[in-house]
Amino acid sequence: MAKIIFIGFDREKDGLYHASIGTPLLRVAKENGIPVNFECQDGECGSCLVKYENIEDKEPTNYIDDKELDKLVELGVLKRKDADQCQQFTVSPPVRLACQTLVKGDVIIKPFYN
Ligand code: FES
């Protein structure tokens, strides 16, 4: 099980949750009543942007789909060179689409404001 800490979404719901490795982050949020925005749930609309911070000593391997990285670049929240580095080193960028994010380890999740 991994620790998922939601901060800044809802005063009463924020806190520590647990989820199995591989669980979609958006599912963790929904099942626990964390008000993460979403619409398409398909990586297209960009409404589910969140800040993503690994809190493990060593960042777990994190394969990010090209589709998500391309969308993050298109939305202007990630530079192309940083997207390429995430791909090369299989690490997560600091901003994610919650609907495309799978739990890979202990993380802090915060709302993303443009
Ligand atoms: S809900 Fe549309 S990109 Fe995640």
XYZ file of C-alpha atoms and ligand atoms in Angstrom:
118
model
C 0.000 0.000 0.000
C 1.089 3.516 -0.738
C 0.364 6.674 1.211
C -1.566 9.381 -0.617
C -1.740 12.692 1.200
C -4.259 15.169 -0.188
C -3.658 18.763 0.861
C -5.643 21.852 -0.096
C -8.776 20.294 -1.578
C -11.188 20.238 1.336
C -10.518 21.076 4.955
C -12.478 18.092 6.261
C -11.405 15.563 3.646
C -7.734 16.483 3.297
C -5.416 13.980 4.883
C -3.708 10.641 4.607
C -5.219 7.822 2.579
C -3.869 4.468 1.460
C -4.128 2.821 -1.925
C -2.677 -0.192 -3.673
C 0.101 0.355 -6.173
C -1.473 0.750 -9.601
C -4.727 2.310 -8.416
C -5.804 5.316 -10.505
C -5.278 8.460 -8.455
C -8.627 9.893 -9.515
C -10.352 6.777 -8.169
C -8.650 7.256 -4.793
C -9.882 10.841 -4.745
C -13.436 9.971 -5.748
C -13.779 7.067 -3.328
C -12.690 9.279 -0.460
C -14.705 12.356 -1.392
C -11.695 14.497 -2.317
C -13.002 17.182 -4.685
C -10.496 16.806 -7.534
C -11.910 18.348 -10.716
C -12.481 16.095 -13.679
C -14.535 15.898 -16.846
C -13.424 13.559 -19.615
C -11.376 11.103 -17.515
C -9.549 10.322 -20.726
C -6.572 12.662 -20.622
C -8.125 15.114 -23.074
C -9.670 18.044 -21.202
C -6.959 18.956 -18.692
C -9.450 19.754 -15.930
C -7.924 17.272 -13.471
C -4.479 18.875 -13.144
C -2.874 18.307 -9.744
C 0.508 18.942 -8.176
C 2.311 15.677 -7.586
C 5.175 15.264 -5.148
C 6.990 12.020 -4.457
C 7.797 11.661 -0.742
C 9.675 8.397 -0.842
C 13.457 8.393 -0.385
C 13.837 6.982 -3.867
C 11.334 7.902 -6.521
C 9.597 4.803 -7.887
C 9.750 3.996 -11.584
C 6.910 5.839 -13.229
C 6.127 5.305 -16.886
C 4.076 8.220 -18.124
C 2.126 7.873 -21.351
C 3.197 10.118 -24.215
C -0.405 11.256 -24.407
C -0.296 12.667 -20.873
C 3.106 14.292 -21.302
C 2.020 15.828 -24.610
C -1.133 17.192 -22.971
C 0.861 18.691 -20.086
C 3.174 20.390 -22.599
C 0.195 21.560 -24.664
C -1.416 23.027 -21.533
C 1.807 24.928 -20.825
C 2.365 23.354 -17.399
C 5.411 21.311 -18.410
C 8.298 22.179 -20.706
C 9.093 19.792 -23.525
C 12.630 19.222 -22.241
C 11.263 18.324 -18.797
C 8.739 15.958 -20.382
C 11.577 14.297 -22.258
C 13.535 13.910 -19.024
C 10.558 12.335 -17.268
C 10.347 9.855 -20.088
C 14.075 9.170 -20.138
C 14.382 8.623 -16.391
C 10.862 7.156 -15.869
C 9.967 9.677 -13.187
C 6.820 11.670 -12.694
C 6.578 15.352 -13.557
C 5.494 17.660 -10.711
C 2.137 18.252 -12.424
C -0.114 15.394 -13.480
C -3.480 14.650 -14.948
C -5.157 12.876 -12.030
C -7.223 10.744 -14.405
C -4.054 9.376 -16.014
C -1.999 8.968 -12.840
C -1.504 5.584 -11.249
C -0.391 5.270 -7.654
C 3.268 4.213 -7.685
C 4.396 5.170 -4.198
C 3.934 7.649 -1.367
C 2.932 11.073 -2.641
C 1.512 14.447 -1.686
C -1.234 15.680 -4.006
C -2.290 19.339 -4.080
C -4.603 21.343 -6.313
C -2.947 22.927 -9.333
C -3.818 26.556 -9.936
C -2.786 28.232 -13.145
S -10.483 14.472 -16.545
Fe -10.038 15.266 -18.517
S -7.873 15.148 -18.619
Fe -8.347 14.204 -16.716
